[in-house]
Coordinates of C-alpha atoms in Angstrom, one line a residue:
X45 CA 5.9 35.1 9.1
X46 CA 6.4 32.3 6.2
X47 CA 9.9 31.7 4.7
X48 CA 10.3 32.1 1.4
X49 CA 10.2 28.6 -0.3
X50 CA 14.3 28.9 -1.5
X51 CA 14.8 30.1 2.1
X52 CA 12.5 28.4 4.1
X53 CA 14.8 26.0 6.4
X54 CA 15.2 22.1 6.2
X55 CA 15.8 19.1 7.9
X56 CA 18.3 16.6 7.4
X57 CA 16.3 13.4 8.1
X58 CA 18.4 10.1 8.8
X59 CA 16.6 7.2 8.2
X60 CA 18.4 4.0 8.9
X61 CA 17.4 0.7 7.9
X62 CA 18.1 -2.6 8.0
X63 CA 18.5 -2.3 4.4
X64 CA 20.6 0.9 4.5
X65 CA 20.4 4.6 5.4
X66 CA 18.5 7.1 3.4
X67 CA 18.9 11.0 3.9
X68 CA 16.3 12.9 3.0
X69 CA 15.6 17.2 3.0
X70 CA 12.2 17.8 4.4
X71 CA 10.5 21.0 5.1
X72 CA 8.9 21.6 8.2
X73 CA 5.5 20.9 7.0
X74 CA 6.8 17.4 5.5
X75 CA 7.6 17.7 2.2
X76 CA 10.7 15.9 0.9
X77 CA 12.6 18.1 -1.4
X78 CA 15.4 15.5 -2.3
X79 CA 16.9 12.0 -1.0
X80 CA 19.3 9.4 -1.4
X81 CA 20.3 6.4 -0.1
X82 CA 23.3 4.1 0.4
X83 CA 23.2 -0.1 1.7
X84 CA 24.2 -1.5 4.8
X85 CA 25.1 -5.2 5.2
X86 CA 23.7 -7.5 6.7
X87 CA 26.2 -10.1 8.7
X88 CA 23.7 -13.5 9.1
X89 CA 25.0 -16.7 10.4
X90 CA 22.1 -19.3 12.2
X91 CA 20.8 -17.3 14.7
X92 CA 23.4 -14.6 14.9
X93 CA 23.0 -11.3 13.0
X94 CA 25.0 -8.2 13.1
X95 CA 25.4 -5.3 11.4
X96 CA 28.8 -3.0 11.6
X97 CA 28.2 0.6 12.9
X98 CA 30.6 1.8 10.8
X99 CA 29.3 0.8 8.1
X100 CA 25.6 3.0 8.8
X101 CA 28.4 5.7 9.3
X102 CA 29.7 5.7 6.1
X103 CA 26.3 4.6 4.6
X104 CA 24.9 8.6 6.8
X105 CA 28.0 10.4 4.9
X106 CA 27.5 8.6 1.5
X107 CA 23.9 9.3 1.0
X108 CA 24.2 13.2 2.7
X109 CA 27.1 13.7 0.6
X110 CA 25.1 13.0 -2.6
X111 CA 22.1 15.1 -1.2
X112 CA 23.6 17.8 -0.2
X113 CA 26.1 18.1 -2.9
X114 CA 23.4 18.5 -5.4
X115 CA 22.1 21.9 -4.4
X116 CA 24.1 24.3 -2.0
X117 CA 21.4 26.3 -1.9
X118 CA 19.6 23.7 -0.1
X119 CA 22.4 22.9 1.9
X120 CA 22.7 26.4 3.7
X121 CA 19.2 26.1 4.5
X122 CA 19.7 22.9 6.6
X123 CA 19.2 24.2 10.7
X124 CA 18.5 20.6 12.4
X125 CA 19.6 17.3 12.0
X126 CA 17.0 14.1 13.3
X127 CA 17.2 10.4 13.2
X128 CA 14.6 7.6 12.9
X129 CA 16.5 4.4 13.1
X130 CA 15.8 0.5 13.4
X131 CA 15.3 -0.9 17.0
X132 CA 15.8 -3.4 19.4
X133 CA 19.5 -3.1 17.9
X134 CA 22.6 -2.8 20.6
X135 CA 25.8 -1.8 20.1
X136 CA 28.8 -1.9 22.6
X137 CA 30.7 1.3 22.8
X138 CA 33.8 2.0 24.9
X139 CA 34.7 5.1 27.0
X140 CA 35.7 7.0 23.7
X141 CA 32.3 5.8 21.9
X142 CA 34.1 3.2 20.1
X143 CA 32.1 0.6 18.6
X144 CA 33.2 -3.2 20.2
X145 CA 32.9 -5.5 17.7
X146 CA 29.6 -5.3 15.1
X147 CA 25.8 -4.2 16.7
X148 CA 23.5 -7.0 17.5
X149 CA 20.7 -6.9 14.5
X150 CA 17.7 -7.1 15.8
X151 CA 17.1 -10.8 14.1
X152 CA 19.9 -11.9 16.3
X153 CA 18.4 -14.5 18.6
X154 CA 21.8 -15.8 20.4
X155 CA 20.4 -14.1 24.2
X156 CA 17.4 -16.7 24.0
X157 CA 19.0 -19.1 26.6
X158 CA 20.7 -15.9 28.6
X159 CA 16.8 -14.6 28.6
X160 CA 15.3 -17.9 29.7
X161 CA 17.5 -18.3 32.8
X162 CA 16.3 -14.8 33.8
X163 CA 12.4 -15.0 32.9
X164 CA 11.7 -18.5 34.5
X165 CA 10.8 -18.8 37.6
X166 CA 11.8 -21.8 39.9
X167 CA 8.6 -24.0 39.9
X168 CA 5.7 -22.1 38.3
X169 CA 5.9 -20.8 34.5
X170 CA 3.7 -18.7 32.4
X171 CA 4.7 -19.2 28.2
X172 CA 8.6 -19.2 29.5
X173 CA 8.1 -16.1 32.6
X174 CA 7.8 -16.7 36.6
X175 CA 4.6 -15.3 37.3
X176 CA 5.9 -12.5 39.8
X177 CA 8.7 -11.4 37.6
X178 CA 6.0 -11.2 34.4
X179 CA 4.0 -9.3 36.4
X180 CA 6.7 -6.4 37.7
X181 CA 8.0 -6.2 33.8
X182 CA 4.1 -6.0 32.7
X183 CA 3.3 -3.4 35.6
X184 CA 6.4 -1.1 35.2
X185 CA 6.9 -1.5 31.7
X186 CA 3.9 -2.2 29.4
X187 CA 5.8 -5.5 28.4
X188 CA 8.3 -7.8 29.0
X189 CA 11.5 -9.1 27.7
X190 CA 11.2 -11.4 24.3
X191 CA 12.0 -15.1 24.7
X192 CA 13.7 -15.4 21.7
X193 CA 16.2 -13.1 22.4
X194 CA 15.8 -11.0 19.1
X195 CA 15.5 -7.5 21.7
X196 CA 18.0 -5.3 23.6
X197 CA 17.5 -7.4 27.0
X198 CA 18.5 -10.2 25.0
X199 CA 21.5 -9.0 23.3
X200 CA 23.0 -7.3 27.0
X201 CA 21.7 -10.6 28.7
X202 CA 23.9 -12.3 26.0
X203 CA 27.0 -9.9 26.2
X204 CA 27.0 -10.0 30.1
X205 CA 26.8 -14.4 30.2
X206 CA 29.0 -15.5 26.7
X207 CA 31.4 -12.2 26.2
X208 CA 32.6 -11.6 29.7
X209 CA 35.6 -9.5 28.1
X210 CA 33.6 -7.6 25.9
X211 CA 30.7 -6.8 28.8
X212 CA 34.1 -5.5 31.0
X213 CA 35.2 -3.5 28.1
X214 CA 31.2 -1.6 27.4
X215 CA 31.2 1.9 29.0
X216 CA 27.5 1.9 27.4
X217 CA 25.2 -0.4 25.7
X218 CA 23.7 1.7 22.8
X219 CA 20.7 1.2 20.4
X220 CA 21.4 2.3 16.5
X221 CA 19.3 5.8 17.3
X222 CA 21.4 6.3 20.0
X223 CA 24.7 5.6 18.2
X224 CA 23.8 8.1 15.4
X225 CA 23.0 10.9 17.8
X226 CA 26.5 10.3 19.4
X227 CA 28.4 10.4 16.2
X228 CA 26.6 13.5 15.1
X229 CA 26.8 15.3 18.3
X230 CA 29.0 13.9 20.8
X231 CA 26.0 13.4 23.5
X232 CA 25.3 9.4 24.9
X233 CA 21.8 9.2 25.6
X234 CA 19.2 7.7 24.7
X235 CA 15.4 8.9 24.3
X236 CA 12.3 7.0 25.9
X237 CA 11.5 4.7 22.8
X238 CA 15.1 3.2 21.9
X239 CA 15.6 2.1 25.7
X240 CA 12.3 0.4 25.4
X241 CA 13.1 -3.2 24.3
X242 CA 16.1 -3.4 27.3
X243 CA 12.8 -3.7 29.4
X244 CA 14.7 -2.1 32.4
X245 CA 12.5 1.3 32.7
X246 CA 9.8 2.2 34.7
X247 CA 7.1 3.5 32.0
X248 CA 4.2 4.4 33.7
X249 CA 4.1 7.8 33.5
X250 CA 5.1 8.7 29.7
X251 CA 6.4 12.1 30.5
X252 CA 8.7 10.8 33.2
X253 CA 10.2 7.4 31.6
X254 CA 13.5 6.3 34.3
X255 CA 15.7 3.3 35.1
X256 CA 14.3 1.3 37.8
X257 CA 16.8 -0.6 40.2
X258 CA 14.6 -3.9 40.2
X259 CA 14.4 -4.2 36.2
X260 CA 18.2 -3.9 36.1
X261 CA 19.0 -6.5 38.7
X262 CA 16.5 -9.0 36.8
X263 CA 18.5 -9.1 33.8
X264 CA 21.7 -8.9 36.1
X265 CA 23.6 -5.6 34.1
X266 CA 25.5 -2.7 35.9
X267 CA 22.8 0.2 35.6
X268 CA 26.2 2.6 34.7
X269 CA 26.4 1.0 31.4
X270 CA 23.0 2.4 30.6
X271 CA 22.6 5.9 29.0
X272 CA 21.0 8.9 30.3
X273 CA 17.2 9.0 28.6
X274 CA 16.1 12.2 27.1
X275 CA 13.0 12.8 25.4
X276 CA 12.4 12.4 21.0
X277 CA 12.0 16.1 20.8
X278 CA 15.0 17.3 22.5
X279 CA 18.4 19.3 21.2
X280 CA 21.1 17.3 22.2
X281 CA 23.2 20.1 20.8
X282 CA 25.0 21.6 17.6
X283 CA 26.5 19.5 15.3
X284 CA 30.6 18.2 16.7
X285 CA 33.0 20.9 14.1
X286 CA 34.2 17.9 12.1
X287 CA 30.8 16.3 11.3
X288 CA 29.6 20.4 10.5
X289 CA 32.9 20.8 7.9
X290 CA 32.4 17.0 6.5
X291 CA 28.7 17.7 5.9
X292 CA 29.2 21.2 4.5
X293 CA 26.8 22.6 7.4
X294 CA 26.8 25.5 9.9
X295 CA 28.6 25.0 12.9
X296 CA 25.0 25.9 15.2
X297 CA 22.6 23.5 13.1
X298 CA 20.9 21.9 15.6
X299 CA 20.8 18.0 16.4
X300 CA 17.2 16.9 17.8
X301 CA 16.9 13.6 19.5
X302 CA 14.4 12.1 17.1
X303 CA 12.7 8.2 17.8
X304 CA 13.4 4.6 16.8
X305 CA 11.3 3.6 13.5
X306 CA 7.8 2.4 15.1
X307 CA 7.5 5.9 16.7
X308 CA 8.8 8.4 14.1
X309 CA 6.0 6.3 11.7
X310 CA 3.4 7.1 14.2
X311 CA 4.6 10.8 14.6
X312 CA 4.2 11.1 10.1
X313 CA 1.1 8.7 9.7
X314 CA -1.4 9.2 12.5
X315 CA -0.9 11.0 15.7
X316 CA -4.5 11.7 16.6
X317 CA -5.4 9.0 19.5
X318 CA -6.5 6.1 18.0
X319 CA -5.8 6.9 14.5
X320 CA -4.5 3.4 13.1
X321 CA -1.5 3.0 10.7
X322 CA 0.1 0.1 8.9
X323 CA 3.7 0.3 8.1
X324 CA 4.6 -2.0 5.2
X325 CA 8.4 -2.4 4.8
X326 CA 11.1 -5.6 5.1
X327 CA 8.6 -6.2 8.6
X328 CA 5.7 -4.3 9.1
X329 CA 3.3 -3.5 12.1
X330 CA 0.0 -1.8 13.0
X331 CA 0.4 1.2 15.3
X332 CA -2.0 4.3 16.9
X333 CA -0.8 6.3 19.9
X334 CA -3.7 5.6 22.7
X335 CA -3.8 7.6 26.3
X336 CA -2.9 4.9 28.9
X337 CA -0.4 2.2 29.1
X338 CA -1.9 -1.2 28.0
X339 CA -0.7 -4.9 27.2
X340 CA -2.2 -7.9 25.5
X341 CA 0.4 -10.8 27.0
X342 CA -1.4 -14.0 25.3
X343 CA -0.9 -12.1 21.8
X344 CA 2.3 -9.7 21.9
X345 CA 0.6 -6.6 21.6
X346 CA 1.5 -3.3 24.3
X347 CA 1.1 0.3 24.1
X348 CA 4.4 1.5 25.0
X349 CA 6.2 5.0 25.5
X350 CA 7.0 7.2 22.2
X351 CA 7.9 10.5 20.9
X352 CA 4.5 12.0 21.5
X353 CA 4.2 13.6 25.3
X354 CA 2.0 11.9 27.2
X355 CA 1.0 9.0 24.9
X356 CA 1.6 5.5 24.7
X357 CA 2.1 3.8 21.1
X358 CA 0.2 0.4 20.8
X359 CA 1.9 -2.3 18.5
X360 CA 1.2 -5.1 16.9
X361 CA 4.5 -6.8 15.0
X362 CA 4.9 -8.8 11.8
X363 CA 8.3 -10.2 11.2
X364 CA 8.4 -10.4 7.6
X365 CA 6.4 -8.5 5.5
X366 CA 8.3 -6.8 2.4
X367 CA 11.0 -9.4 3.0
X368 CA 8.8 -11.7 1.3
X369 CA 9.3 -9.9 -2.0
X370 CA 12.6 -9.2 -1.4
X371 CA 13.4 -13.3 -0.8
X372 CA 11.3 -13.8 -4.4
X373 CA 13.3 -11.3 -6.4
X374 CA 16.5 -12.1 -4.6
X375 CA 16.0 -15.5 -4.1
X376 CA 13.9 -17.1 -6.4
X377 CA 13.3 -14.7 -9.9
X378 CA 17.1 -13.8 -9.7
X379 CA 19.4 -15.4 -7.6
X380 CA 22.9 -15.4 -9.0
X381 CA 23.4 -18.9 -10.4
X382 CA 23.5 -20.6 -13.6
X383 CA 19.9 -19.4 -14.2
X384 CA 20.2 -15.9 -13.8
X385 CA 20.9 -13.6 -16.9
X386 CA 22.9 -10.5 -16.4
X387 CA 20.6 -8.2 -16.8
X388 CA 19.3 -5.9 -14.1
X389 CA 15.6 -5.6 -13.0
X390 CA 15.2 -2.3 -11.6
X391 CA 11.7 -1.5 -12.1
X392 CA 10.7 -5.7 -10.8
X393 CA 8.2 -4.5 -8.1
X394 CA 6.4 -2.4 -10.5
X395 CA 5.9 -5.7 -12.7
X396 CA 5.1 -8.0 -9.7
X397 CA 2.0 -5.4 -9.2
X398 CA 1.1 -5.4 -12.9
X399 CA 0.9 -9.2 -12.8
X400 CA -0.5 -9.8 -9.7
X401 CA -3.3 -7.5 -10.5
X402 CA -4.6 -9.4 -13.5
X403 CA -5.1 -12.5 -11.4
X404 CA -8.2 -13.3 -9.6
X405 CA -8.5 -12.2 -6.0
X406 CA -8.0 -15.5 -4.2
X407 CA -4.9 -16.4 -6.4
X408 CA -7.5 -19.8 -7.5
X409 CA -6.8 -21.4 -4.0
X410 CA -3.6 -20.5 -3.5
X411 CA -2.6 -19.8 0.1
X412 CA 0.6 -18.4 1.1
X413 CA 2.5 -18.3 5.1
X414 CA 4.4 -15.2 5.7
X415 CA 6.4 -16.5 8.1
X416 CA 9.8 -16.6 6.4
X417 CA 11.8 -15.7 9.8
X418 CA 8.9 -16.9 12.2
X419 CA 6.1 -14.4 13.6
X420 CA 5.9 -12.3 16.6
X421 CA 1.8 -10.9 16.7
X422 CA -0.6 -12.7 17.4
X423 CA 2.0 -15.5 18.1
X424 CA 5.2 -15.1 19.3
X425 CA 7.2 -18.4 17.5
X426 CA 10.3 -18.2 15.9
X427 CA 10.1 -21.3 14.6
X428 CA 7.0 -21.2 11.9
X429 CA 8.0 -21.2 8.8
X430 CA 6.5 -19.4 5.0
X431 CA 4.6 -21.9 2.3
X432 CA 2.6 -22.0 -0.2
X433 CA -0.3 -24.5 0.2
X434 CA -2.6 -25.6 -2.3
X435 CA 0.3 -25.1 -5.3
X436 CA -0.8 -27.5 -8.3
X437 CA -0.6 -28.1 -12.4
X438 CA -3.2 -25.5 -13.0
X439 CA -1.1 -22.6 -11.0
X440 CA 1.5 -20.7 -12.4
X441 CA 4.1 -18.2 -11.1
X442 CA 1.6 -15.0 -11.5
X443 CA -0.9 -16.7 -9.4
X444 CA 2.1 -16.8 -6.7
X445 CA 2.8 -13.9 -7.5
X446 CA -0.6 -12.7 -6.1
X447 CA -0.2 -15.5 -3.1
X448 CA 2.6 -13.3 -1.4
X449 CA 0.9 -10.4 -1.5
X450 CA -2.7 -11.7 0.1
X451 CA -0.6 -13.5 2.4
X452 CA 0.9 -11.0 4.0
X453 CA -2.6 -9.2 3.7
X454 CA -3.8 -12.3 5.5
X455 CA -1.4 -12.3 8.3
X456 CA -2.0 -8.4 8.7
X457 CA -6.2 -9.6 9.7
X458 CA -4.5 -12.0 12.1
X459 CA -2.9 -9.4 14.3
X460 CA -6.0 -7.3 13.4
X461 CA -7.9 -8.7 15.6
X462 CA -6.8 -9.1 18.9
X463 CA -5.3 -4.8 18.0
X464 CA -8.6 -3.6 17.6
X465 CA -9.4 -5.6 20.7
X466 CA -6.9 -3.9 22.6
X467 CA -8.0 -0.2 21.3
X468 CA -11.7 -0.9 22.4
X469 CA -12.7 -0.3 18.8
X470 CA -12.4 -0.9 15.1
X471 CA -9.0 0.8 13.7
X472 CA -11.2 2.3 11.2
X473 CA -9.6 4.1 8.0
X474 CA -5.8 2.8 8.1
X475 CA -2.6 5.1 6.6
X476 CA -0.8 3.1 4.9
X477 CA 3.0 4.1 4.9
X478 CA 6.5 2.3 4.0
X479 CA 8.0 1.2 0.9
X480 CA 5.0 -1.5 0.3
X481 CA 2.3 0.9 0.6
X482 CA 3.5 2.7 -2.7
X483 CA 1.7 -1.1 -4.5
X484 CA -1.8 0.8 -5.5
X485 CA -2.7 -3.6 -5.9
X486 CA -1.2 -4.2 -2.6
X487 CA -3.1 -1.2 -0.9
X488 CA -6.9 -2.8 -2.5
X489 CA -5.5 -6.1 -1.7
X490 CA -5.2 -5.2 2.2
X491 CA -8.4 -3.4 2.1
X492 CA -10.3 -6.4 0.1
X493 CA -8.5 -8.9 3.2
X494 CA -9.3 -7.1 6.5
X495 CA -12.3 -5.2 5.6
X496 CA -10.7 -1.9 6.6
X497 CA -10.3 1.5 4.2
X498 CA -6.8 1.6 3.5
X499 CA -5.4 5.3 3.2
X500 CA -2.5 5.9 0.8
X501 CA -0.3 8.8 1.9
X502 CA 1.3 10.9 -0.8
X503 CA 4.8 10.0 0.4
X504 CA 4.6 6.7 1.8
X505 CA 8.0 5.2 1.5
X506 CA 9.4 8.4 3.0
X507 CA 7.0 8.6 6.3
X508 CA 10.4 7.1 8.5
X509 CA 12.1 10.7 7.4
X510 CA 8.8 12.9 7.8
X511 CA 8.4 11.8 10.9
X512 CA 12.1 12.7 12.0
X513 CA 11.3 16.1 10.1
X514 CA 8.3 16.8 12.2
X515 CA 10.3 15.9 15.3
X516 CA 13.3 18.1 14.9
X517 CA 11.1 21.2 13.6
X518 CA 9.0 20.7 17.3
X519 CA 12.6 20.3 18.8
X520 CA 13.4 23.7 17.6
X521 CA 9.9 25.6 18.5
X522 CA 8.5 25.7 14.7
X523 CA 6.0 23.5 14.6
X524 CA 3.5 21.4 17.4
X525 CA 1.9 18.2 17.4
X526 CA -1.3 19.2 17.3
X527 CA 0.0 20.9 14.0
X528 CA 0.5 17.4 12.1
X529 CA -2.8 16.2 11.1
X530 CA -3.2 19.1 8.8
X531 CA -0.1 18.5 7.2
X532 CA -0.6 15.0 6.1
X533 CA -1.0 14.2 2.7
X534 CA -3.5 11.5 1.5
X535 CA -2.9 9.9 -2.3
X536 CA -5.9 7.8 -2.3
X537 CA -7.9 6.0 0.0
X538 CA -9.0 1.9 -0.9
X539 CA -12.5 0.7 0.4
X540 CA -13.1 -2.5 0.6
X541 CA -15.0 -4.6 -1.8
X542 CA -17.9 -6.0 -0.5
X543 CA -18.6 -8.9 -2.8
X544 CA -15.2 -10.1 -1.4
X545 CA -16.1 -10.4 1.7
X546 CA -17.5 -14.1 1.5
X547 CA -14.1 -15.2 -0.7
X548 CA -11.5 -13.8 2.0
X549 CA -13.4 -14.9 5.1
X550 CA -13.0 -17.8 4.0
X551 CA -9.5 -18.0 3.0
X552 CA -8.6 -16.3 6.7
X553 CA -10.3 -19.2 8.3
X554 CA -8.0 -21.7 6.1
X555 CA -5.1 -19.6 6.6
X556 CA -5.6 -19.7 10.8
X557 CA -6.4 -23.5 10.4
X558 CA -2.8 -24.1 8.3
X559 CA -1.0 -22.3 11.7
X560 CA -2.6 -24.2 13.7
X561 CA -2.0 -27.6 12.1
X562 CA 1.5 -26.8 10.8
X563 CA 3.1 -25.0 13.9
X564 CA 3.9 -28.7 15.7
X565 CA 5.8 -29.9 12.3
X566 CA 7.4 -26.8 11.9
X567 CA 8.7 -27.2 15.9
X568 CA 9.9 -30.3 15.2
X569 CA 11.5 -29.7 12.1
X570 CA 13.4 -26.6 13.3
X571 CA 14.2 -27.3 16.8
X572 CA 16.2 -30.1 15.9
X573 CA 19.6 -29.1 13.2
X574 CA 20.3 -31.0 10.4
X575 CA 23.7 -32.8 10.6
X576 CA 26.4 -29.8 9.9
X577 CA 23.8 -26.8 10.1
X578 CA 23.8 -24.3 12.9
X579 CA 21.4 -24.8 15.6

C-alpha cells in the first residue's frame, strides 16, 4: 500500500564533495523534495592536499539544519539516513574515532615515492610495477595501486614511511564514506567500494569482497588498522542519541551504509548491465556496471566492486572536467585583484552557455587541453598540462569560451574508446548526470564530439543523493534494484549531428596529436621546480 505523498517517508541523502556537502530529502522513488548545501575547504600546497573532517562535519549539520528546519513536517518523515561521498580520501582516526590531523584529498600526491618503492620490482619493470606483483594486484583486485600516489594505498603508504608517529597513533585508516557513517552511527566499517583504492582486497567474487594477507604485506600496513567491510546496502544501525536530538530525528531512523561517489552515480544513472553514464562534475568519468571483473592496464580503465550485488562497475577517469569552468570563473573572469569589480556573478554558468552557444561548433580552430591537474584515462600522467592552441587576433573570449567546453568533450572521446573496447560494444545512449550535465549546449556539445546520444536526466546535479536514496530505501526492504530503471527520469536526449561528424573527427585527431607532441615538454617543464616553488 502507497503512502500518502505528506506521509510517505524520506531519506536524508549526504552528498559530500570536494566542493562541500549537500543534504538532500528524497523519496524512495527519487524525487528530491528539498536541498541545501554548505562549502568545505580545500587545503592545497604542491602536491599535498587535505581537507579537515571536521569541517564536512559541520558542513553535514549546516546544510541538514537548513533542510530540515524548513518543513517539520518533512522532518518526521525522515526513516534512513545514506551517504555518497568523494573517494580515494583517507583519514586517520584514533581509538575514540578522532580525526589525526586533516584527511588526505584525493589530489594529494605526496605517497608517489612511498608507492614506487613498493610497486617496483628489483630488475624487471612494467610502467613503474614488478611484473609478479602487477599481476597478483590485477588478479585479486581488478587494478592496482596508482603511481602517483593520489589513492588510499598511497596516502597509508605515505603515513606508514614519513609520519611514523602519526601511523603508531591510527587505530583505523578511514575513507570520507566511512568517516560519515561513523559520526552518524558510531559503527567503523567500511563497504566494498570505499576500501577499493587501498588495493589490499581480494575482489573476485563481488558478493564476498575480503582483506587478503598478501595485498597488506605489499604495501607493508598492520591489517588491524583496516576496517571491517560491509556491503552499500546495509543498516549499520540507528542514528547515535546526540546526532538524533541535533538533527531533530527519531531515535530508530535508520543509517544505511550507502557507496563512494562513482557507485552511488551508477546506482541513480544506469544500473542495467552495460548501460553507460557520464558524470560531469569538478572531474568526471564514464561508468556501466558489467557482470565480470575486467581491467584495461595500458589505459587505466577496470571494472571494479560497487553497491550493486554481484556486479562489477567499469571506469574510465578524467581528472578535471568542471574544474575547468570553475578555474575560468575563479581564476580568470573574476579573480580577486585590481581587475575584479565587486559584484557577484551568480547566475555565470548560465551566461558561459548562452555565449558559447552562439559560436560556431569548432570554436574557428580553437583547441583547448583539459588537463589542468594532469589526466588519469586513457593516460595515467600527472604531469600534462591544460592549453589553448591555435589562440590568435581573430579569436576572442566567447570563442574560448566554447574551447573549454569541446575540450573537455574532446577528452571524454579519448577515454571513449578504449571504454567501449573494454565493454565489447558501443556505450550506446549515455545519461548524462552531475552538475555539468544541467548545460543543455554542453549536453549537444558531447553528443556532436563523440558521436553518442547524450541522455539528460531530470535531476542531474542531484544523481550523487538519488543514488544514496535508492540505496538506503533497498537497505530498509522498500525498494529493489531491479526497481530503478523505471524510476529514472529522462529531460531530453541529444543526438548527434551528423554534418559534424567530418569537423570533430578532425579536431580529435589534432587534439591526440597535441598530447602526443606536448607530453615530453610538459615532463620536462614540470619534473623539474622552478627556484623557490614546491616540487
Amino acid at each position: 500500500m502507497t503512502a500518502e505523498p505528506d506521509t510517505a517517508p524520506l531519506v536524508l541523502s549526504i552528498d559530500l564533495g570536494t566542493s562541500g556537502c549537500k543534504c538532500a530529502l528524497v523519496t524512495l522513488d527519487g524525487e528530491v523534495q528539498g536541498w541545501a548545501f554548505r562549502p568545505v575547504a580545500l587545503h592545497v600546497q604542491g602536491v599535498q592536499a587535505e581537507q579537515d573532517p571536521h569541517d564536512w562535519w559541520q558542513a553535514l549539520l549546516g546544510a541538514a539544519d537548513e533542510l530540515l528546519a524548513a518543513d517539520a513536517q518533512r522532518r518526521r518523515r525522515v526513516t534512513v539516513v545514506c551517504c555518497s561521498t568523494q573517494t580515494e580520501v583517507t583519514v586517520c582516526v584514533d581509538r575514540q574515532g578522532e580525526p589525526i590531523g586533516r584527511a588526505f584529498s584525493w589530489l594529494d600526491a605526496r605517497g608517489a615515492q612511498a608507492m614506487a618503492r613498493r610497486t617496483r620490482g628489483r630488475w624487471l619493470n612494467i610502467e613503474g610495477y614488478g611484473p609478479l606483483k602487477l599481476w597478483r594486484w590485477l588478479h585479486l583486485t581488478g587494478g592496482a595501486p596508482s603511481t602517483t600516489g593520489r589513492d588510499g594505498a598511497g596516502h597509508m603508504a605515505y603515513v606508514r614511511d614519513h609520519l611514523p608517529q602519526v601511523y603508531e597513533r591510527t587505530h583505523q585508516f578511514l575513507n570520507a564514506l566511512d568517516y560519515l557513517n561513523f559520526r552518524l552511527c558510531g559503527r567503523l566499517c567500511a563497504t566494498q567500494d570505499s576500501i577499493l583504492t587501498s588495493w589490499v582486497t581480494n575482489n573476485r567474487d563481488p558478493a564476498r569482497v575480503h582483506y587478503d594477507a598478501r595485498l597488506i604485506r605489499m604495501l607493508d600496513l598492520d591489517a588491524a588498522k583496516l576496517p571491517e567491510i560491509v556491503s552499500s546496502t546495509d543498516v549499520l544501525g540507528p542514528l547515535r542519541p546526540e546526532v538524533a536530538q541535533r538533527l531533530g530525528l527519531a531515535p530508530d531512523t535508520r543509517v544505511v551504509a550507502g557507496a563512494v561517489d562513482t557507485s552511488a552515480v551508477a546506482v541513480s544513472a544506469a544500473v542495467r548491465d552495460f548501460e553507460t553514464h557520464l558524470y560531469l562534475g569538478t572531474s568526471s568519468w564514464l561508468g556501466a556496471h558489467v557482470p565480470t571483473m575486467r581491467t584495461d592496464v595500458r589505459h587505466k580503465i577496470a571494472a571494479v566492486p560497487c553497491a550493486v550485488p554481484q556486479r562489477y562497475l567499469a571506469l574510465a577517469l578524467q581528472s578535471t572536467a568542471g574544474a575547468n569552468l570553475s578555474f575560468l570563473r575563479d581564476r580568470i573572469l573574476f579573480h580577486p585583484d585590481e581587475l575584479a569589480s565587486d559584484e557577484e556573478h551568480p547566475a555565470v554558468y548560465e551566461v558561459l552557455n548562452r555565449i558559447a552557444a552562439r559560436v560556431p561548433p569548432g570554436a574557428r580552430g580553437l583547441i583547448y587541453t583539459p588537463w589542468l591537474f594532469g589526466e588519469r584515462t586513457p593516460v595515467d600522467d600527472p604531469l600534462l598540462r591544460a592549453g589553448l592552441l591555435n589562440l590568435s587576433l581573430a579569436h576572442s573570449r566567447e570563442d574560448i569560451f566554447r574551447a573549454f567546453l569541446e575540450g573537455v568533450a574532446l577528452n571524454t572521446r579519448w577515454m571513449m574508446e578504449p571504454f567501449a573496447r573494454l565493454l565489447g560494444r558501443s556505450p550506446g545512449t549515455i545519461a548524462a548526470v552531475g552538475g555539468g550535465a544541467q548545460s543543455d549546449v554542453w549536453c549537444q556539445i558531447l553528443a556532436d564530439v563523440t558521436g553518442q546520444p547524450i541522455r539528460q536526466l531530470a535531476q542531474p546535479i542531484q544523481a550523487n543523493a538519488i543514488g544514496a536514496a535508492f540505496l538506503g530505501a533497498i537497505g530498509i526492504g522498500e525498494r529493489r534494484f531491479d526497481d530503478l530503471p523505471e524510476l529514472r527520469r529522462t529531460r531530453r536526449v541529444y543526438e548527434p549531428a551528423a554534418s559534424l561528424s567530418r569537423l570533430y573527427t578532425d579536431q580529435f585527431e589534432t587534439f591526440k596529436e597535441v598530447r602526443q607532441r606536448l607530453a615530453p615538454l610538459y615532463h620536462r617543464l614540470n619534473r623539474v621546480p622552478a627556484a623557490g616553488a614546491p616540487a
